[in-house]
C-alpha cells in the first residue's frame, strides 16, 4: 500500500517536473526534442503531452520536422505560378498523344519534347508523363499524369491502405510501392536519358516538376532523383504538386526537403487523397508529407 502510494506520488511529481521542464523550452525544435512535451503552434508554447488531447490536433506538433519554418525567399509560393504554370502543365498531361499535349502547351508557349506512357502496375495500367521545353522562362518541364480510371485508383489506394513501401537507390527513405514502382519504370523508359540530353543542351535551364494526385507523387520523386543523381543543382529545381498523397516515410520527407527546397504541395483541405495513407498516430514515421503545404480550406 505504502509502495503503491509512493508510486503515485512519484508519478505526479515526475509529471509536474516535466510540465515545468516543457515550459522552459521556448523554441519549437527544443520543445519537440524534449520527451513528454509538444509544441502548441497556435499559442507558440511548449506544453506537457498530457494536454495534447485537449488541444486542436492541427496545432499539436510532436516532432522537430513539423516545426514551422519560413518558405524559401528565393522561391516563395505565388498564385500565378500555381495557376498559370503548375496547373496548366499538369492539365496537359492528360493529352493522349503529342498533338493533344501540344494543343494544351500553346497556352504556356512551351514546346513538346516527348511523352512516356508505359504499363506501371500488376494490372498493366498505364502511367504517363511528358517533357516540355519552356524557353521563355528557361526551364525543362517534367509533368506526370494523375491516376486514370477507377481500376488504377483502387490499385493505388490498396497499396496506400496497406502501407506497402520499399527503398530505391534513386531517392532516400521508404516510398510507397505503387509510386516507386511506377517512377523507376518511367525514369528508365527515357525520362532520365532525355533529361540528361536536354540538360547538356541547355546547361543554364531549371528543372520544373509538376503533377496532380499520383502525378504529384511522381513529380516529387523525380525532383529528388534529378538532384540526388547530380543531374541538377538543388537551386535549379522547382516542384509544385496538387492533391499529392503521402509519398513515403518521414526519412523520405526530410531528404526530399534537403534535395528540393523549392517545393510546394497544393492541397484542398477536403481532398481525401492527400490524407492517404492515413497518419493515425502522432509522428507515425511510415507515412509523411514533405514541405511546403499550400492549403486551400
Ligand atoms: C491523338 O489522340 C486523339 C484522341 O484519342 C485522336 O483523335 C488523334 O487522332 C490522335 N492523334 C495522333 C496524331 O495520333
Ligand atoms: C496504355 O497506353 C497504350 C499506349 O498509349 C495504349 O495503347 C493502351 O490502350 C493503354 N492501356 C490502358 C490499360 O489504358
Coordinates of C-alpha atoms and ligand atoms in Angstrom, one line a residue:
X1 CA 0.0 0.0 0.0
X2 CA 2.7 2.4 1.0
X3 CA 4.7 1.4 -2.0
X4 CA 1.7 2.0 -4.3
X5 CA 1.0 5.4 -2.8
X6 CA 4.7 6.1 -3.2
X7 CA 4.5 5.3 -6.9
X8 CA 1.5 7.6 -7.4
X9 CA 3.2 10.4 -5.6
X10 CA 6.3 9.8 -7.7
X11 CA 4.3 9.8 -10.9
X12 CA 2.6 13.1 -10.0
X13 CA 5.9 14.6 -9.1
X14 CA 7.5 13.5 -12.4
X15 CA 4.6 14.8 -14.4
X16 CA 4.8 18.2 -12.7
X17 CA 8.6 18.5 -13.0
X18 CA 8.2 17.5 -16.7
X19 CA 5.4 20.1 -17.2
X20 CA 7.8 22.8 -15.7
X21 CA 10.5 21.5 -17.9
X22 CA 8.3 21.8 -21.1
X23 CA 7.5 25.5 -20.2
X24 CA 11.2 26.2 -20.1
X25 CA 11.5 25.3 -23.8
X26 CA 10.9 28.4 -25.9
X27 CA 11.8 27.1 -29.4
X28 CA 9.7 24.5 -31.2
X29 CA 12.7 22.4 -32.1
X30 CA 13.9 22.3 -28.4
X31 CA 10.3 21.6 -27.3
X32 CA 9.7 18.7 -29.6
X33 CA 13.1 17.2 -28.8
X34 CA 12.2 17.1 -25.1
X35 CA 10.4 13.8 -24.1
X36 CA 6.9 14.4 -22.7
X37 CA 6.4 17.8 -24.4
X38 CA 4.6 19.1 -27.5
X39 CA 4.6 22.5 -29.2
X40 CA 1.3 24.3 -29.4
X41 CA 1.5 26.1 -32.8
X42 CA -1.4 28.4 -32.1
X43 CA -0.1 29.6 -28.8
X44 CA 3.7 29.3 -29.6
X45 CA 4.1 27.5 -26.3
X46 CA 5.7 24.2 -25.2
X47 CA 3.3 22.1 -23.2
X48 CA 3.1 18.8 -21.4
X49 CA 1.9 15.9 -23.6
X50 CA -1.0 15.2 -21.2
X51 CA -2.6 18.4 -22.6
X52 CA -2.3 17.3 -26.2
X53 CA -5.7 15.6 -26.4
X54 CA -7.4 18.8 -25.3
X55 CA -5.6 20.9 -28.0
X56 CA -6.8 21.2 -31.6
X57 CA -5.0 18.5 -33.5
X58 CA -3.8 20.9 -36.2
X59 CA -1.8 22.8 -33.6
X60 CA -0.1 19.8 -31.9
X61 CA 3.5 19.5 -33.1
X62 CA 5.3 16.4 -31.8
X63 CA 8.5 16.2 -33.8
X64 CA 11.1 18.7 -34.8
X65 CA 10.5 18.1 -38.5
X66 CA 7.0 19.6 -38.2
X67 CA 8.1 22.9 -36.6
X68 CA 7.1 25.9 -38.7
X69 CA 9.8 27.4 -40.9
X70 CA 9.7 30.2 -43.4
X71 CA 9.2 29.4 -47.0
X72 CA 12.4 29.9 -49.2
X73 CA 13.0 33.5 -50.1
X74 CA 14.4 32.6 -53.5
X75 CA 11.1 30.9 -54.5
X76 CA 8.1 32.0 -52.4
X77 CA 4.8 30.4 -53.5
X78 CA 2.7 32.6 -55.8
X79 CA -0.8 32.1 -57.0
X80 CA 0.4 32.9 -60.6
X81 CA 3.0 30.1 -60.6
X82 CA 0.4 27.6 -59.2
X83 CA -2.4 28.5 -61.6
X84 CA -0.5 29.6 -64.8
X85 CA 2.3 27.0 -64.6
X86 CA 1.8 24.0 -62.3
X87 CA -1.9 23.7 -63.1
X88 CA -1.7 24.3 -66.9
X89 CA 1.3 21.9 -67.4
X90 CA -0.4 19.3 -65.2
X91 CA -3.7 19.6 -67.2
X92 CA -1.7 19.0 -70.4
X93 CA -0.5 15.6 -69.0
X94 CA -4.0 14.2 -69.8
X95 CA -3.3 14.6 -73.6
X96 CA -3.4 11.1 -75.2
X97 CA -0.6 12.0 -77.7
X98 CA 1.8 14.7 -78.9
X99 CA -1.0 16.5 -80.8
X100 CA -3.2 16.8 -77.7
X101 CA -0.4 17.8 -75.3
X102 CA 0.9 20.3 -77.8
X103 CA -2.6 21.9 -78.1
X104 CA -2.5 22.5 -74.3
X105 CA 1.1 23.7 -74.2
X106 CA 0.2 26.6 -76.6
X107 CA -1.3 28.3 -73.6
X108 CA 2.1 28.4 -71.9
X109 CA 4.2 28.9 -75.0
X110 CA 6.1 25.8 -74.3
X111 CA 7.4 23.2 -76.8
X112 CA 6.5 19.5 -76.5
X113 CA 9.6 17.3 -76.3
X114 CA 8.5 13.7 -75.5
X115 CA 5.7 11.7 -73.9
X116 CA 6.3 8.5 -71.8
X117 CA 3.3 6.2 -71.4
X118 CA 4.0 2.7 -70.0
X119 CA 2.3 -0.1 -68.0
X120 CA 3.3 0.6 -64.4
X121 CA 1.4 -1.8 -62.2
X122 CA 0.5 -5.5 -61.9
X123 CA -2.8 -4.9 -63.8
X124 CA -0.8 -3.4 -66.6
X125 CA -2.4 0.0 -66.3
X126 CA -0.5 3.0 -67.7
X127 CA 1.4 5.7 -66.0
X128 CA 2.3 8.7 -68.1
X129 CA 4.4 11.8 -68.1
X130 CA 5.9 14.2 -70.7
X131 CA 8.7 16.6 -71.0
X132 CA 8.3 20.1 -72.4
X133 CA 10.9 22.9 -73.1
X134 CA 9.9 26.3 -71.9
X135 CA 12.5 28.7 -73.5
X136 CA 10.8 31.9 -72.3
X137 CA 11.5 31.0 -68.7
X138 CA 14.5 28.8 -69.3
X139 CA 13.1 25.6 -67.9
X140 CA 12.8 22.0 -68.8
X141 CA 9.3 20.9 -67.5
X142 CA 8.7 17.3 -66.5
X143 CA 5.0 16.6 -65.7
X144 CA 3.2 13.4 -64.7
X145 CA -0.4 12.4 -65.2
X146 CA -2.7 11.6 -62.3
X147 CA -4.4 8.2 -61.9
X148 CA -6.7 7.4 -64.7
X149 CA -9.9 5.4 -64.3
X150 CA -11.3 3.6 -61.2
X151 CA -9.2 0.5 -61.6
X152 CA -5.9 2.4 -61.3
X153 CA -7.3 4.5 -58.5
X154 CA -8.3 1.4 -56.4
X155 CA -5.0 -0.4 -57.2
X156 CA -3.1 2.6 -55.9
X157 CA -5.4 3.0 -52.9
X158 CA -5.0 -0.7 -52.0
X159 CA -1.2 -0.1 -51.8
X160 CA -1.6 3.0 -49.7
X161 CA -4.1 1.4 -47.3
X162 CA -1.7 -1.5 -46.6
X163 CA 1.4 0.9 -46.3
X164 CA 3.5 -1.3 -48.6
X165 CA 6.7 0.5 -49.2
X166 CA 10.4 0.0 -50.2
X167 CA 13.6 1.8 -50.7
X168 CA 15.1 2.8 -54.1
X169 CA 18.6 3.9 -55.0
X170 CA 17.1 6.9 -56.8
X171 CA 15.8 8.5 -53.6
X172 CA 16.3 8.2 -49.8
X173 CA 13.9 6.6 -47.4
X174 CA 10.9 4.3 -47.9
X175 CA 8.5 5.1 -50.7
X176 CA 5.0 3.5 -51.2
X177 CA 5.4 0.8 -53.7
X178 CA 2.8 2.0 -56.2
X179 CA 4.7 5.2 -56.6
X180 CA 8.3 3.9 -56.6
X181 CA 7.5 1.0 -59.0
X182 CA 5.9 3.5 -61.4
X183 CA 8.6 6.0 -61.0
X184 CA 11.5 3.6 -61.6
X185 CA 9.8 2.4 -64.8
X186 CA 9.2 5.9 -66.2
X187 CA 12.7 7.1 -65.3
X188 CA 14.2 4.1 -67.1
X189 CA 11.8 4.4 -70.0
X190 CA 13.6 7.5 -71.3
X191 CA 12.9 10.3 -68.8
X192 CA 16.4 10.0 -67.3
X193 CA 18.3 10.0 -70.5
X194 CA 16.2 12.7 -72.1
X195 CA 16.7 15.0 -69.1
X196 CA 20.4 14.4 -69.4
X197 CA 20.4 15.3 -73.1
X198 CA 18.3 18.4 -72.5
X199 CA 20.4 19.5 -69.6
X200 CA 23.6 19.2 -71.7
X201 CA 21.9 21.3 -74.5
X202 CA 20.6 23.9 -72.0
X203 CA 23.0 24.0 -69.1
X204 CA 21.5 27.1 -67.5
X205 CA 17.9 25.9 -67.6
X206 CA 15.9 25.0 -64.5
X207 CA 14.0 21.8 -64.0
X208 CA 10.3 22.1 -63.1
X209 CA 8.4 19.1 -62.0
X210 CA 4.6 19.1 -61.8
X211 CA 1.7 16.7 -61.3
X212 CA -1.7 16.0 -59.8
X213 CA -2.6 13.1 -57.4
X214 CA -0.4 10.1 -58.5
X215 CA 1.3 12.5 -60.8
X216 CA 2.2 14.7 -57.8
X217 CA 3.9 11.8 -56.0
X218 CA 5.9 11.0 -59.2
X219 CA 6.8 14.7 -59.6
X220 CA 8.1 14.7 -56.0
X221 CA 10.2 11.6 -56.7
X222 CA 11.5 13.0 -60.0
X223 CA 12.7 16.2 -58.4
X224 CA 14.6 14.3 -55.7
X225 CA 16.1 11.8 -58.3
X226 CA 17.3 14.7 -60.5
X227 CA 19.2 16.3 -57.6
X228 CA 20.4 13.1 -55.9
X229 CA 21.9 11.9 -59.2
X230 CA 23.6 15.3 -59.5
X231 CA 21.9 16.0 -62.8
X232 CA 20.6 19.3 -61.5
X233 CA 21.7 21.5 -58.6
X234 CA 19.0 22.0 -56.0
X235 CA 18.8 25.7 -56.6
X236 CA 17.7 24.9 -60.2
X237 CA 14.8 22.7 -59.3
X238 CA 11.2 23.7 -58.6
X239 CA 8.4 21.3 -57.8
X240 CA 4.8 22.1 -57.4
X241 CA 2.2 19.3 -57.0
X242 CA -1.6 19.3 -56.5
X243 CA -3.5 16.8 -54.4
X244 CA -0.4 14.7 -53.7
X245 CA -0.8 11.7 -51.4
X246 CA 1.7 11.0 -48.7
X247 CA 4.5 9.6 -50.9
X248 CA 6.9 8.0 -48.4
X249 CA 8.3 7.9 -44.9
X250 CA 9.5 10.6 -42.6
X251 CA 13.0 9.9 -43.9
X252 CA 11.8 10.4 -47.5
X253 CA 10.1 13.7 -46.4
X254 CA 13.2 15.0 -44.7
X255 CA 15.5 14.0 -47.6
X256 CA 13.0 15.5 -50.1
X257 CA 13.3 18.9 -48.4
X258 CA 17.1 18.6 -48.4
X259 CA 17.3 17.9 -52.1
X260 CA 14.4 20.0 -53.2
X261 CA 14.0 23.1 -51.1
X262 CA 11.8 24.9 -53.7
X263 CA 8.8 22.7 -53.4
X264 CA 5.1 23.2 -52.7
X265 CA 2.2 20.8 -52.4
X266 CA -1.1 22.5 -53.2
X267 CA -3.8 20.8 -51.0
X268 CA -7.5 21.2 -50.9
X269 CA -8.5 20.6 -47.3
X270 CA -11.4 18.3 -48.2
X271 CA -9.4 16.1 -50.6
X272 CA -9.2 12.6 -49.2
X273 CA -6.3 11.6 -51.4
X274 CA -3.9 14.0 -49.6
X275 CA -4.8 12.2 -46.3
X276 CA -3.6 8.8 -47.8
X277 CA -2.0 6.7 -46.5
X278 CA -3.6 7.7 -43.2
X279 CA -1.3 9.0 -40.5
X280 CA -3.1 7.6 -37.4
X281 CA -0.6 8.1 -34.7
X282 CA 1.2 11.4 -34.0
X283 CA 4.6 11.3 -35.5
X284 CA 3.9 8.0 -37.3
X285 CA 7.1 7.7 -39.4
X286 CA 6.0 5.5 -42.3
X287 CA 3.6 8.0 -44.0
X288 CA 4.7 11.6 -44.1
X289 CA 4.1 14.7 -46.1
X290 CA 7.0 16.9 -47.1
X291 CA 7.2 20.7 -47.3
X292 CA 5.7 23.1 -48.1
X293 CA 2.0 22.8 -48.0
X294 CA -0.2 25.4 -49.7
X295 CA -3.6 24.7 -48.1
X296 CA -7.0 25.7 -49.6
X297 CA -9.7 25.4 -47.0
Ligands
LIG1 C1 -4.4 11.8 -80.7 O1 -5.5 11.3 -79.9 C2 -6.8 11.7 -80.3 C3 -7.8 11.2 -79.3 O2 -7.6 9.9 -79.0 C4 -7.0 11.2 -81.7 O3 -8.3 11.6 -82.2 C5 -6.0 11.6 -82.7 O4 -6.1 11.1 -83.9 C6 -4.6 11.3 -82.1 N1 -3.6 11.9 -83.0 C7 -2.5 11.3 -83.4 C8 -1.6 12.1 -84.2 O5 -2.3 10.1 -83.1
LIG2 C1 -1.7 2.2 -72.4 O1 -1.2 3.0 -73.3 C2 -1.1 2.4 -74.6 C3 -0.3 3.4 -75.5 O2 -0.8 4.7 -75.3 C4 -2.5 2.2 -75.1 O3 -2.4 1.6 -76.4 C5 -3.2 1.2 -74.1 O4 -4.5 1.0 -74.5 C6 -3.1 1.8 -72.7 N1 -3.6 0.8 -71.8 C7 -4.6 1.0 -70.9 C8 -4.9 -0.1 -70.0 O5 -5.2 2.1 -70.8

